[in-house]
C-alpha cells in the first residue's frame, strides 16, 4: 500500500514479472448484465449503487448512486473536498491503494460488480484508463511511453501503427512524429498531458477517467485538451473531474454535482444542470453563492 496512488497505479501497470498474469484472476468485467448484475439502461457503462467511502472515521462519500452513459462525457463538479475524485477512484478501485480508505456499496462496469471478490483490480485498470491532474510521463522516449502498456500487457498487433494512431487520437502526432525517440519529459506541459492520454488509450480501454486533466495547463493547452476530450467521447466513455464549471458546461453531456459532505445532490443533462437545476443548493453553487 502507498500514500501516493499515482505511483502505485504506475507500478500496477508496469509489472514485468512473467508469472504475474498467470496468477491473476482475469475476470471479464464485461460479462452479460443478466448474468452478473442488475438491469441497466442499454447504454449504461458504469452504474453505482449506494457507494459510501470512509478515510479512517471520516466519511467522504454518502450513498452515491448514478449511471454513466456510453460514449459521452460525464463531468463531476463541486467544491474542494466534496468527494469528486474519491468517486472517480472508486470506478477503477484506486482507493484500494489508500490504507485509510474503506469502500461500501456496489459499482458495476457493464453489469459486473467491480468489487466482487473474483475481480482483479489490476486487470480492471487495464479496462479503465486514467489520466491524472499533473502530467506524469515516464522517463522514456515518446514512443516507449505510448507503447508501454501494450508491452507489459503482451498486447498483440503492430505497435508502430498503434502508437501512431494513439498519438493522432491524442492530437499530438503532428507535433512529435519526427522525434519519437526523444524523451517524453522534454515535451511542454500540454504536450505531456496529451502524451499521457495517448498512453492511456493505446491499450484500448472502455472508460477513460480524467482527474482535473487541464488544471495545471495554460489556456491554449487547456483548449486543446477540451477539444480532445470531446473527440475521445466518440470512441470511449469519458468521466472527468473538474473545478471549472465553465469547462464542464462546454464539454460534457452529463453533469454530477457533489456538495459538502460527500453528497451527490443532482445528476442530469449538463444543459439542465446549468440552466434549470432541480436543487436550490445546486443553483446556489452554479451561480456562485457559495463554494
PDB file of N, CA and C in Angstrom, residues 21-91:
ATOM      1  N   UNK A  21       0.676 -12.490 -14.701  1.00  0.00           N
ATOM      2  CA  UNK A  21      -0.609 -12.634 -15.374  1.00  0.00           C
ATOM      3  C   UNK A  21      -1.201 -14.015 -15.160  1.00  0.00           C
ATOM      4  N   UNK A  22      -0.318 -15.038 -15.024  1.00  0.00           N
ATOM      5  CA  UNK A  22      -0.825 -16.386 -14.790  1.00  0.00           C
ATOM      6  C   UNK A  22      -1.451 -16.516 -13.412  1.00  0.00           C
ATOM      7  N   UNK A  23      -1.043 -15.651 -12.507  1.00  0.00           N
ATOM      8  CA  UNK A  23      -1.527 -15.743 -11.134  1.00  0.00           C
ATOM      9  C   UNK A  23      -2.784 -14.920 -10.922  1.00  0.00           C
ATOM     10  N   UNK A  24      -3.044 -13.971 -11.843  1.00  0.00           N
ATOM     11  CA  UNK A  24      -4.180 -13.082 -11.669  1.00  0.00           C
ATOM     12  C   UNK A  24      -5.483 -13.779 -12.011  1.00  0.00           C
ATOM     13  N   UNK A  25      -6.529 -13.353 -11.339  1.00  0.00           N
ATOM     14  CA  UNK A  25      -7.872 -13.795 -11.725  1.00  0.00           C
ATOM     15  C   UNK A  25      -8.387 -12.780 -12.731  1.00  0.00           C
ATOM     16  N   UNK A  26      -8.206 -13.064 -14.004  1.00  0.00           N
ATOM     17  CA  UNK A  26      -8.526 -12.094 -15.053  1.00  0.00           C
ATOM     18  C   UNK A  26     -10.019 -12.129 -15.341  1.00  0.00           C
ATOM     19  N   UNK A  27     -10.799 -11.658 -14.414  1.00  0.00           N
ATOM     20  CA  UNK A  27     -12.245 -11.682 -14.570  1.00  0.00           C
ATOM     21  C   UNK A  27     -12.668 -10.753 -15.700  1.00  0.00           C
ATOM     22  N   UNK A  28     -13.534 -11.231 -16.543  1.00  0.00           N
ATOM     23  CA  UNK A  28     -14.082 -10.398 -17.613  1.00  0.00           C
ATOM     24  C   UNK A  28     -15.174  -9.530 -17.021  1.00  0.00           C
ATOM     25  N   UNK A  29     -14.853  -8.237 -16.849  1.00  0.00           N
ATOM     26  CA  UNK A  29     -15.833  -7.359 -16.234  1.00  0.00           C
ATOM     27  C   UNK A  29     -16.885  -6.890 -17.227  1.00  0.00           C
ATOM     28  N   UNK A  30     -16.894  -7.469 -18.409  1.00  0.00           N
ATOM     29  CA  UNK A  30     -17.937  -7.135 -19.377  1.00  0.00           C
ATOM     30  C   UNK A  30     -18.914  -8.283 -19.558  1.00  0.00           C
ATOM     31  N   UNK A  31     -19.019  -9.135 -18.543  1.00  0.00           N
ATOM     32  CA  UNK A  31     -19.984 -10.225 -18.604  1.00  0.00           C
ATOM     33  C   UNK A  31     -21.387  -9.663 -18.795  1.00  0.00           C
ATOM     34  N   UNK A  32     -22.293 -10.506 -19.261  1.00  0.00           N
ATOM     35  CA  UNK A  32     -23.640 -10.030 -19.540  1.00  0.00           C
ATOM     36  C   UNK A  32     -24.305  -9.497 -18.289  1.00  0.00           C
ATOM     37  N   UNK A  33     -25.085  -8.461 -18.486  1.00  0.00           N
ATOM     38  CA  UNK A  33     -25.794  -7.852 -17.359  1.00  0.00           C
ATOM     39  C   UNK A  33     -26.714  -8.876 -16.702  1.00  0.00           C
ATOM     40  N   UNK A  34     -27.380  -9.640 -17.511  1.00  0.00           N
ATOM     41  CA  UNK A  34     -28.331 -10.601 -16.957  1.00  0.00           C
ATOM     42  C   UNK A  34     -27.644 -11.613 -16.063  1.00  0.00           C
ATOM     43  N   UNK A  35     -26.409 -11.943 -16.391  1.00  0.00           N
ATOM     44  CA  UNK A  35     -25.718 -12.984 -15.641  1.00  0.00           C
ATOM     45  C   UNK A  35     -25.063 -12.462 -14.389  1.00  0.00           C
ATOM     46  N   UNK A  36     -24.756 -11.158 -14.344  1.00  0.00           N
ATOM     47  CA  UNK A  36     -23.881 -10.717 -13.274  1.00  0.00           C
ATOM     48  C   UNK A  36     -24.300  -9.460 -12.541  1.00  0.00           C
ATOM     49  N   UNK A  37     -25.386  -8.845 -12.902  1.00  0.00           N
ATOM     50  CA  UNK A  37     -25.726  -7.619 -12.200  1.00  0.00           C
ATOM     51  C   UNK A  37     -27.148  -7.195 -12.454  1.00  0.00           C
ATOM     52  N   UNK A  38     -27.567  -6.085 -11.858  1.00  0.00           N
ATOM     53  CA  UNK A  38     -28.926  -5.601 -12.022  1.00  0.00           C
ATOM     54  C   UNK A  38     -29.150  -5.046 -13.414  1.00  0.00           C
ATOM     55  N   UNK A  39     -30.391  -4.927 -13.789  1.00  0.00           N
ATOM     56  CA  UNK A  39     -30.728  -4.381 -15.091  1.00  0.00           C
ATOM     57  C   UNK A  39     -30.307  -2.925 -15.177  1.00  0.00           C
ATOM     58  N   UNK A  40     -29.642  -2.580 -16.295  1.00  0.00           N
ATOM     59  CA  UNK A  40     -29.207  -1.213 -16.501  1.00  0.00           C
ATOM     60  C   UNK A  40     -29.715  -0.733 -17.850  1.00  0.00           C
ATOM     61  N   UNK A  41     -29.722   0.588 -18.033  1.00  0.00           N
ATOM     62  CA  UNK A  41     -30.097   1.140 -19.316  1.00  0.00           C
ATOM     63  C   UNK A  41     -29.172   0.595 -20.384  1.00  0.00           C
ATOM     64  N   UNK A  42     -29.684   0.500 -21.612  1.00  0.00           N
ATOM     65  CA  UNK A  42     -28.939  -0.149 -22.681  1.00  0.00           C
ATOM     66  C   UNK A  42     -27.577   0.496 -22.904  1.00  0.00           C
ATOM     67  N   UNK A  43     -27.466   1.812 -22.703  1.00  0.00           N
ATOM     68  CA  UNK A  43     -26.206   2.487 -22.989  1.00  0.00           C
ATOM     69  C   UNK A  43     -25.430   2.849 -21.717  1.00  0.00           C
ATOM     70  N   UNK A  44     -25.786   2.228 -20.608  1.00  0.00           N
ATOM     71  CA  UNK A  44     -25.073   2.489 -19.362  1.00  0.00           C
ATOM     72  C   UNK A  44     -23.810   1.644 -19.296  1.00  0.00           C
ATOM     73  N   UNK A  45     -22.681   2.285 -19.018  1.00  0.00           N
ATOM     74  CA  UNK A  45     -21.416   1.569 -18.885  1.00  0.00           C
ATOM     75  C   UNK A  45     -21.071   1.360 -17.419  1.00  0.00           C
ATOM     76  N   UNK A  46     -21.232   2.410 -16.616  1.00  0.00           N
ATOM     77  CA  UNK A  46     -20.910   2.351 -15.190  1.00  0.00           C
ATOM     78  C   UNK A  46     -22.157   2.678 -14.387  1.00  0.00           C
ATOM     79  N   UNK A  47     -22.427   1.835 -13.396  1.00  0.00           N
ATOM     80  CA  UNK A  47     -23.556   2.095 -12.504  1.00  0.00           C
ATOM     81  C   UNK A  47     -23.095   1.974 -11.066  1.00  0.00           C
ATOM     82  N   UNK A  48     -23.333   3.012 -10.285  1.00  0.00           N
ATOM     83  CA  UNK A  48     -23.000   2.998  -8.860  1.00  0.00           C
ATOM     84  C   UNK A  48     -24.277   2.875  -8.057  1.00  0.00           C
ATOM     85  N   UNK A  49     -24.240   2.032  -7.033  1.00  0.00           N
ATOM     86  CA  UNK A  49     -25.386   1.846  -6.152  1.00  0.00           C
ATOM     87  C   UNK A  49     -24.948   1.991  -4.698  1.00  0.00           C
ATOM     88  N   UNK A  50     -25.380   3.062  -4.088  1.00  0.00           N
ATOM     89  CA  UNK A  50     -25.161   3.281  -2.648  1.00  0.00           C
ATOM     90  C   UNK A  50     -23.688   3.155  -2.265  1.00  0.00           C
ATOM     91  N   UNK A  51     -22.836   3.877  -3.001  1.00  0.00           N
ATOM     92  CA  UNK A  51     -21.404   3.877  -2.699  1.00  0.00           C
ATOM     93  C   UNK A  51     -21.130   4.802  -1.515  1.00  0.00           C
ATOM     94  N   UNK A  52     -20.489   4.246  -0.502  1.00  0.00           N
ATOM     95  CA  UNK A  52     -20.034   5.005   0.657  1.00  0.00           C
ATOM     96  C   UNK A  52     -18.533   4.794   0.816  1.00  0.00           C
ATOM     97  N   UNK A  53     -17.817   5.862   1.113  1.00  0.00           N
ATOM     98  CA  UNK A  53     -16.375   5.774   1.302  1.00  0.00           C
ATOM     99  C   UNK A  53     -15.985   6.503   2.575  1.00  0.00           C
ATOM    100  N   UNK A  54     -15.106   5.854   3.337  1.00  0.00           N
ATOM    101  CA  UNK A  54     -14.541   6.477   4.528  1.00  0.00           C
ATOM    102  C   UNK A  54     -13.027   6.510   4.405  1.00  0.00           C
ATOM    103  N   UNK A  55     -12.423   7.572   4.943  1.00  0.00           N
ATOM    104  CA  UNK A  55     -10.986   7.613   5.200  1.00  0.00           C
ATOM    105  C   UNK A  55     -10.833   7.591   6.705  1.00  0.00           C
ATOM    106  N   UNK A  56     -10.424   6.448   7.224  1.00  0.00           N
ATOM    107  CA  UNK A  56     -10.484   6.211   8.672  1.00  0.00           C
ATOM    108  C   UNK A  56     -11.921   6.416   9.126  1.00  0.00           C
ATOM    109  N   UNK A  57     -12.178   7.347  10.044  1.00  0.00           N
ATOM    110  CA  UNK A  57     -13.542   7.542  10.557  1.00  0.00           C
ATOM    111  C   UNK A  57     -14.299   8.654   9.830  1.00  0.00           C
ATOM    112  N   UNK A  58     -13.639   9.304   8.864  1.00  0.00           N
ATOM    113  CA  UNK A  58     -14.275  10.430   8.169  1.00  0.00           C
ATOM    114  C   UNK A  58     -14.938   9.940   6.885  1.00  0.00           C
ATOM    115  N   UNK A  59     -16.233  10.184   6.775  1.00  0.00           N
ATOM    116  CA  UNK A  59     -16.959   9.734   5.589  1.00  0.00           C
ATOM    117  C   UNK A  59     -16.770  10.730   4.457  1.00  0.00           C
ATOM    118  N   UNK A  60     -16.304  10.242   3.310  1.00  0.00           N
ATOM    119  CA  UNK A  60     -16.015  11.095   2.161  1.00  0.00           C
ATOM    120  C   UNK A  60     -17.130  11.070   1.121  1.00  0.00           C
ATOM    121  N   UNK A  61     -17.863   9.954   1.028  1.00  0.00           N
ATOM    122  CA  UNK A  61     -18.991   9.830   0.103  1.00  0.00           C
ATOM    123  C   UNK A  61     -20.163   9.191   0.815  1.00  0.00           C
ATOM    124  N   UNK A  62     -21.374   9.690   0.513  1.00  0.00           N
ATOM    125  CA  UNK A  62     -22.573   9.178   1.172  1.00  0.00           C
ATOM    126  C   UNK A  62     -23.591   8.697   0.146  1.00  0.00           C
ATOM    127  N   UNK A  63     -23.778   7.392   0.088  1.00  0.00           N
ATOM    128  CA  UNK A  63     -24.862   6.775  -0.699  1.00  0.00           C
ATOM    129  C   UNK A  63     -24.941   7.313  -2.126  1.00  0.00           C
ATOM    130  N   UNK A  64     -23.839   7.213  -2.853  1.00  0.00           N
ATOM    131  CA  UNK A  64     -23.806   7.710  -4.228  1.00  0.00           C
ATOM    132  C   UNK A  64     -24.370   6.664  -5.178  1.00  0.00           C
ATOM    133  N   UNK A  65     -25.398   7.058  -5.928  1.00  0.00           N
ATOM    134  CA  UNK A  65     -25.990   6.191  -6.950  1.00  0.00           C
ATOM    135  C   UNK A  65     -26.163   6.999  -8.231  1.00  0.00           C
ATOM    136  N   UNK A  66     -25.637   6.477  -9.329  1.00  0.00           N
ATOM    137  CA  UNK A  66     -25.806   7.131 -10.629  1.00  0.00           C
ATOM    138  C   UNK A  66     -25.416   6.175 -11.734  1.00  0.00           C
ATOM    139  N   UNK A  67     -25.834   6.492 -12.966  1.00  0.00           N
ATOM    140  CA  UNK A  67     -25.498   5.697 -14.135  1.00  0.00           C
ATOM    141  C   UNK A  67     -24.755   6.575 -15.136  1.00  0.00           C
ATOM    142  N   UNK A  68     -23.614   6.099 -15.595  1.00  0.00           N
ATOM    143  CA  UNK A  68     -22.783   6.841 -16.537  1.00  0.00           C
ATOM    144  C   UNK A  68     -22.977   6.248 -17.929  1.00  0.00           C
ATOM    145  N   UNK A  69     -23.418   7.061 -18.886  1.00  0.00           N
ATOM    146  CA  UNK A  69     -23.752   6.540 -20.226  1.00  0.00           C
ATOM    147  C   UNK A  69     -22.518   6.347 -21.113  1.00  0.00           C
ATOM    148  N   UNK A  70     -22.692   5.468 -22.081  1.00  0.00           N
ATOM    149  CA  UNK A  70     -21.621   5.121 -23.007  1.00  0.00           C
ATOM    150  C   UNK A  70     -21.374   6.230 -24.019  1.00  0.00           C
ATOM    151  N   UNK A  71     -20.082   6.406 -24.384  1.00  0.00           N
ATOM    152  CA  UNK A  71     -19.687   7.342 -25.441  1.00  0.00           C
ATOM    153  C   UNK A  71     -20.210   8.754 -25.210  1.00  0.00           C
ATOM    154  N   UNK A  72     -20.171   9.158 -23.966  1.00  0.00           N
ATOM    155  CA  UNK A  72     -20.485  10.535 -23.607  1.00  0.00           C
ATOM    156  C   UNK A  72     -19.449  11.008 -22.597  1.00  0.00           C
ATOM    157  N   UNK A  73     -19.431  12.316 -22.383  1.00  0.00           N
ATOM    158  CA  UNK A  73     -18.565  12.903 -21.362  1.00  0.00           C
ATOM    159  C   UNK A  73     -19.418  13.217 -20.149  1.00  0.00           C
ATOM    160  N   UNK A  74     -19.073  12.619 -19.031  1.00  0.00           N
ATOM    161  CA  UNK A  74     -19.759  12.897 -17.773  1.00  0.00           C
ATOM    162  C   UNK A  74     -18.811  13.694 -16.885  1.00  0.00           C
ATOM    163  N   UNK A  75     -19.247  14.881 -16.487  1.00  0.00           N
ATOM    164  CA  UNK A  75     -18.418  15.748 -15.643  1.00  0.00           C
ATOM    165  C   UNK A  75     -18.882  15.667 -14.198  1.00  0.00           C
ATOM    166  N   UNK A  76     -17.925  15.770 -13.291  1.00  0.00           N
ATOM    167  CA  UNK A  76     -18.215  15.811 -11.865  1.00  0.00           C
ATOM    168  C   UNK A  76     -17.664  17.113 -11.318  1.00  0.00           C
ATOM    169  N   UNK A  77     -18.572  17.930 -10.785  1.00  0.00           N
ATOM    170  CA  UNK A  77     -18.174  19.243 -10.287  1.00  0.00           C
ATOM    171  C   UNK A  77     -18.576  19.373  -8.818  1.00  0.00           C
ATOM    172  N   UNK A  78     -18.015  20.389  -8.177  1.00  0.00           N
ATOM    173  CA  UNK A  78     -18.319  20.645  -6.777  1.00  0.00           C
ATOM    174  C   UNK A  78     -17.119  21.271  -6.096  1.00  0.00           C
ATOM    175  N   UNK A  79     -17.322  21.815  -4.905  1.00  0.00           N
ATOM    176  CA  UNK A  79     -16.222  22.462  -4.189  1.00  0.00           C
ATOM    177  C   UNK A  79     -15.153  21.457  -3.764  1.00  0.00           C
ATOM    178  N   UNK A  80     -14.000  21.963  -3.388  1.00  0.00           N
ATOM    179  CA  UNK A  80     -12.910  21.096  -2.940  1.00  0.00           C
ATOM    180  C   UNK A  80     -13.346  20.273  -1.735  1.00  0.00           C
ATOM    181  N   UNK A  81     -12.942  19.009  -1.735  1.00  0.00           N
ATOM    182  CA  UNK A  81     -13.227  18.152  -0.599  1.00  0.00           C
ATOM    183  C   UNK A  81     -14.611  17.544  -0.577  1.00  0.00           C
ATOM    184  N   UNK A  82     -15.344  17.630  -1.700  1.00  0.00           N
ATOM    185  CA  UNK A  82     -16.721  17.120  -1.708  1.00  0.00           C
ATOM    186  C   UNK A  82     -16.810  15.665  -2.163  1.00  0.00           C
ATOM    187  N   UNK A  83     -15.688  15.062  -2.578  1.00  0.00           N
ATOM    188  CA  UNK A  83     -15.714  13.647  -2.912  1.00  0.00           C
ATOM    189  C   UNK A  83     -15.665  13.314  -4.389  1.00  0.00           C
ATOM    190  N   UNK A  84     -15.483  14.309  -5.256  1.00  0.00           N
ATOM    191  CA  UNK A  84     -15.475  14.050  -6.709  1.00  0.00           C
ATOM    192  C   UNK A  84     -14.380  13.055  -7.094  1.00  0.00           C
ATOM    193  N   UNK A  85     -13.162  13.355  -6.694  1.00  0.00           N
ATOM    194  CA  UNK A  85     -12.041  12.487  -7.051  1.00  0.00           C
ATOM    195  C   UNK A  85     -12.134  11.139  -6.346  1.00  0.00           C
ATOM    196  N   UNK A  86     -12.671  11.155  -5.143  1.00  0.00           N
ATOM    197  CA  UNK A  86     -12.863   9.881  -4.430  1.00  0.00           C
ATOM    198  C   UNK A  86     -13.790   8.970  -5.212  1.00  0.00           C
ATOM    199  N   UNK A  87     -14.877   9.523  -5.748  1.00  0.00           N
ATOM    200  CA  UNK A  87     -15.779   8.691  -6.543  1.00  0.00           C
ATOM    201  C   UNK A  87     -15.095   8.200  -7.816  1.00  0.00           C
ATOM    202  N   UNK A  88     -14.346   9.080  -8.464  1.00  0.00           N
ATOM    203  CA  UNK A  88     -13.632   8.676  -9.673  1.00  0.00           C
ATOM    204  C   UNK A  88     -12.744   7.466  -9.393  1.00  0.00           C
ATOM    205  N   UNK A  89     -12.073   7.492  -8.245  1.00  0.00           N
ATOM    206  CA  UNK A  89     -11.163   6.397  -7.892  1.00  0.00           C
ATOM    207  C   UNK A  89     -11.913   5.126  -7.505  1.00  0.00           C
ATOM    208  N   UNK A  90     -13.196   5.239  -7.212  1.00  0.00           N
ATOM    209  CA  UNK A  90     -13.992   4.033  -6.960  1.00  0.00           C
ATOM    210  C   UNK A  90     -14.179   3.219  -8.232  1.00  0.00           C
ATOM    211  N   UNK A  91     -14.234   3.895  -9.376  1.00  0.00           N
ATOM    212  CA  UNK A  91     -14.552   3.216 -10.625  1.00  0.00           C
ATOM    213  C   UNK A  91     -13.462   2.226 -11.005  1.00  0.00           C
TER     214      UNK A  91
END
